[in-house]
Amino acid sequence: MANQKIARTEKWMKIEITNILKIKAKNPKFSDITITDVKLTNDLSYATITWYLYNQDQSKIKEISQELENVKGFCRRELAQISSAYKVPQLRFKYDQTIEEADRIESILNKLKEEK
């Protein structure tokens, strides 16, 4: 039962954080990011929000990471206004490297295949 509540809350937060960043934050830098996942701790006190930015260099990723750190409080206040929860979790933003790692592995496998 608790796991279902956490899963529902994670799904809801993913949608709402996306809306907050892309519409309410009014920062054009957030228009290209994709929220890939939200993971809540079991006590619902922390939410780790993973995000991805397609085809960008490390300096752009670092810049957006800093911008996300700056809007954490704003996002949390917005979530509190639209949530019926007693407590809104602390937010942590984390860059999602999964896609880049998968591309790198695929590239290595393709090279090995060509060498045969």
mmCIF file with all atom_site columns, C-alpha atoms in Angstrom, residues 19-97:
data_model
loop_
_atom_site.group_PDB
_atom_site.id
_atom_site.type_symbol
_atom_site.label_atom_id
_atom_site.label_alt_id
_atom_site.label_comp_id
_atom_site.label_asym_id
_atom_site.label_entity_id
_atom_site.label_seq_id
_atom_site.pdbx_PDB_ins_code
_atom_site.Cartn_x
_atom_site.Cartn_y
_atom_site.Cartn_z
_atom_site.occupancy
_atom_site.B_iso_or_equiv
_atom_site.pdbx_formal_charge
_atom_site.auth_seq_id
_atom_site.auth_comp_id
_atom_site.auth_asym_id
_atom_site.auth_atom_id
_atom_site.pdbx_PDB_model_num
ATOM 1  C CA . ASN A 1 19 ? 4.855  22.037 -15.614 1.00 0.00 ? 19 ASN A CA 1
ATOM 2  C CA . ILE A 1 20 ? 6.429  24.252 -12.977 1.00 0.00 ? 20 ILE A CA 1
ATOM 3  C CA . LEU A 1 21 ? 9.793  24.395 -14.739 1.00 0.00 ? 21 LEU A CA 1
ATOM 4  C CA . LYS A 1 22 ? 8.471  24.843 -18.264 1.00 0.00 ? 22 LYS A CA 1
ATOM 5  C CA . ILE A 1 23 ? 5.539  27.180 -17.563 1.00 0.00 ? 23 ILE A CA 1
ATOM 6  C CA . LYS A 1 24 ? 5.684  28.845 -14.155 1.00 0.00 ? 24 LYS A CA 1
ATOM 7  C CA . ALA A 1 25 ? 9.451  29.332 -13.754 1.00 0.00 ? 25 ALA A CA 1
ATOM 8  C CA . LYS A 1 26 ? 9.544  31.417 -16.951 1.00 0.00 ? 26 LYS A CA 1
ATOM 9  C CA . ASN A 1 27 ? 13.161 30.497 -17.607 1.00 0.00 ? 27 ASN A CA 1
ATOM 10 C CA . PRO A 1 28 ? 13.879 29.735 -21.288 1.00 0.00 ? 28 PRO A CA 1
ATOM 11 C CA . LYS A 1 29 ? 16.805 27.517 -20.254 1.00 0.00 ? 29 LYS A CA 1
ATOM 12 C CA . PHE A 1 30 ? 14.336 24.974 -18.882 1.00 0.00 ? 30 PHE A CA 1
ATOM 13 C CA . SER A 1 31 ? 12.441 24.580 -22.164 1.00 0.00 ? 31 SER A CA 1
ATOM 14 C CA . ASP A 1 32 ? 14.807 21.876 -23.456 1.00 0.00 ? 32 ASP A CA 1
ATOM 15 C CA . ILE A 1 33 ? 15.144 19.737 -20.350 1.00 0.00 ? 33 ILE A CA 1
ATOM 16 C CA . THR A 1 34 ? 13.249 16.508 -19.805 1.00 0.00 ? 34 THR A CA 1
ATOM 17 C CA . ILE A 1 35 ? 12.389 15.232 -16.342 1.00 0.00 ? 35 ILE A CA 1
ATOM 18 C CA . THR A 1 36 ? 13.209 11.538 -16.639 1.00 0.00 ? 36 THR A CA 1
ATOM 19 C CA . ASP A 1 37 ? 12.358 10.330 -13.148 1.00 0.00 ? 37 ASP A CA 1
ATOM 20 C CA . VAL A 1 38 ? 11.362 11.270 -9.613  1.00 0.00 ? 38 VAL A CA 1
ATOM 21 C CA . LYS A 1 39 ? 12.329 9.057  -6.684  1.00 0.00 ? 39 LYS A CA 1
ATOM 22 C CA . LEU A 1 40 ? 10.987 9.647  -3.191  1.00 0.00 ? 40 LEU A CA 1
ATOM 23 C CA . THR A 1 41 ? 12.468 8.352  0.026   1.00 0.00 ? 41 THR A CA 1
ATOM 24 C CA . ASN A 1 42 ? 10.213 5.981  1.991   1.00 0.00 ? 42 ASN A CA 1
ATOM 25 C CA . ASP A 1 43 ? 9.364  8.694  4.510   1.00 0.00 ? 43 ASP A CA 1
ATOM 26 C CA . LEU A 1 44 ? 8.542  11.139 1.658   1.00 0.00 ? 44 LEU A CA 1
ATOM 27 C CA . SER A 1 45 ? 10.994 13.717 3.015   1.00 0.00 ? 45 SER A CA 1
ATOM 28 C CA . TYR A 1 46 ? 13.291 13.887 -0.037  1.00 0.00 ? 46 TYR A CA 1
ATOM 29 C CA . ALA A 1 47 ? 12.646 13.740 -3.767  1.00 0.00 ? 47 ALA A CA 1
ATOM 30 C CA . THR A 1 48 ? 15.461 13.173 -6.248  1.00 0.00 ? 48 THR A CA 1
ATOM 31 C CA . ILE A 1 49 ? 14.469 14.574 -9.617  1.00 0.00 ? 49 ILE A CA 1
ATOM 32 C CA . THR A 1 50 ? 16.554 13.335 -12.532 1.00 0.00 ? 50 THR A CA 1
ATOM 33 C CA . TRP A 1 51 ? 16.637 15.353 -15.717 1.00 0.00 ? 51 TRP A CA 1
ATOM 34 C CA . TYR A 1 52 ? 18.234 15.164 -19.141 1.00 0.00 ? 52 TYR A CA 1
ATOM 35 C CA . LEU A 1 53 ? 19.256 17.707 -21.747 1.00 0.00 ? 53 LEU A CA 1
ATOM 36 C CA . TYR A 1 54 ? 19.632 16.400 -25.300 1.00 0.00 ? 54 TYR A CA 1
ATOM 37 C CA . ASN A 1 55 ? 22.757 17.160 -27.354 1.00 0.00 ? 55 ASN A CA 1
ATOM 38 C CA . GLN A 1 56 ? 24.364 19.703 -25.059 1.00 0.00 ? 56 GLN A CA 1
ATOM 39 C CA . ASP A 1 57 ? 27.910 20.200 -23.876 1.00 0.00 ? 57 ASP A CA 1
ATOM 40 C CA . GLN A 1 58 ? 29.070 19.974 -20.270 1.00 0.00 ? 58 GLN A CA 1
ATOM 41 C CA . SER A 1 59 ? 29.141 23.749 -19.758 1.00 0.00 ? 59 SER A CA 1
ATOM 42 C CA . LYS A 1 60 ? 25.447 24.043 -20.697 1.00 0.00 ? 60 LYS A CA 1
ATOM 43 C CA . ILE A 1 61 ? 24.580 21.116 -18.410 1.00 0.00 ? 61 ILE A CA 1
ATOM 44 C CA . LYS A 1 62 ? 26.512 22.721 -15.555 1.00 0.00 ? 62 LYS A CA 1
ATOM 45 C CA . GLU A 1 63 ? 24.762 26.054 -16.157 1.00 0.00 ? 63 GLU A CA 1
ATOM 46 C CA . ILE A 1 64 ? 21.311 24.454 -16.068 1.00 0.00 ? 64 ILE A CA 1
ATOM 47 C CA . SER A 1 65 ? 22.255 22.439 -12.964 1.00 0.00 ? 65 SER A CA 1
ATOM 48 C CA . GLN A 1 66 ? 23.003 25.722 -11.210 1.00 0.00 ? 66 GLN A CA 1
ATOM 49 C CA . GLU A 1 67 ? 19.736 27.257 -12.428 1.00 0.00 ? 67 GLU A CA 1
ATOM 50 C CA . LEU A 1 68 ? 17.809 24.245 -11.100 1.00 0.00 ? 68 LEU A CA 1
ATOM 51 C CA . GLU A 1 69 ? 19.503 24.635 -7.720  1.00 0.00 ? 69 GLU A CA 1
ATOM 52 C CA . ASN A 1 70 ? 18.374 28.263 -7.704  1.00 0.00 ? 70 ASN A CA 1
ATOM 53 C CA . VAL A 1 71 ? 14.694 27.381 -8.321  1.00 0.00 ? 71 VAL A CA 1
ATOM 54 C CA . LYS A 1 72 ? 14.406 24.495 -5.836  1.00 0.00 ? 72 LYS A CA 1
ATOM 55 C CA . GLY A 1 73 ? 12.638 26.665 -3.286  1.00 0.00 ? 73 GLY A CA 1
ATOM 56 C CA . PHE A 1 74 ? 10.266 28.070 -5.903  1.00 0.00 ? 74 PHE A CA 1
ATOM 57 C CA . CYS A 1 75 ? 9.386  24.562 -7.121  1.00 0.00 ? 75 CYS A CA 1
ATOM 58 C CA . ARG A 1 76 ? 8.783  23.380 -3.577  1.00 0.00 ? 76 ARG A CA 1
ATOM 59 C CA . ARG A 1 77 ? 6.469  26.330 -2.825  1.00 0.00 ? 77 ARG A CA 1
ATOM 60 C CA . GLU A 1 78 ? 4.538  25.701 -6.037  1.00 0.00 ? 78 GLU A CA 1
ATOM 61 C CA . LEU A 1 79 ? 4.164  22.012 -5.152  1.00 0.00 ? 79 LEU A CA 1
ATOM 62 C CA . ALA A 1 80 ? 2.932  22.986 -1.678  1.00 0.00 ? 80 ALA A CA 1
ATOM 63 C CA . GLN A 1 81 ? 0.243  25.210 -3.190  1.00 0.00 ? 81 GLN A CA 1
ATOM 64 C CA . ILE A 1 82 ? -1.171 22.480 -5.429  1.00 0.00 ? 82 ILE A CA 1
ATOM 65 C CA . SER A 1 83 ? -0.619 19.513 -3.122  1.00 0.00 ? 83 SER A CA 1
ATOM 66 C CA . SER A 1 84 ? -2.909 18.210 -0.425  1.00 0.00 ? 84 SER A CA 1
ATOM 67 C CA . ALA A 1 85 ? 0.065  16.662 1.366   1.00 0.00 ? 85 ALA A CA 1
ATOM 68 C CA . TYR A 1 86 ? 0.922  17.831 4.850   1.00 0.00 ? 86 TYR A CA 1
ATOM 69 C CA . LYS A 1 87 ? 4.603  18.053 3.981   1.00 0.00 ? 87 LYS A CA 1
ATOM 70 C CA . VAL A 1 88 ? 6.320  18.665 0.636   1.00 0.00 ? 88 VAL A CA 1
ATOM 71 C CA . PRO A 1 89 ? 9.666  16.871 0.258   1.00 0.00 ? 89 PRO A CA 1
ATOM 72 C CA . GLN A 1 90 ? 13.026 18.583 -0.062  1.00 0.00 ? 90 GLN A CA 1
ATOM 73 C CA . LEU A 1 91 ? 14.055 18.573 -3.723  1.00 0.00 ? 91 LEU A CA 1
ATOM 74 C CA . ARG A 1 92 ? 17.330 17.373 -5.207  1.00 0.00 ? 92 ARG A CA 1
ATOM 75 C CA . PHE A 1 93 ? 18.033 17.754 -8.916  1.00 0.00 ? 93 PHE A CA 1
ATOM 76 C CA . LYS A 1 94 ? 20.388 15.263 -10.550 1.00 0.00 ? 94 LYS A CA 1
ATOM 77 C CA . TYR A 1 95 ? 21.553 15.073 -14.167 1.00 0.00 ? 95 TYR A CA 1
ATOM 78 C CA . ASP A 1 96 ? 20.597 11.753 -15.805 1.00 0.00 ? 96 ASP A CA 1
ATOM 79 C CA . GLN A 1 97 ? 23.574 10.209 -17.610 1.00 0.00 ? 97 GLN A CA 1
#
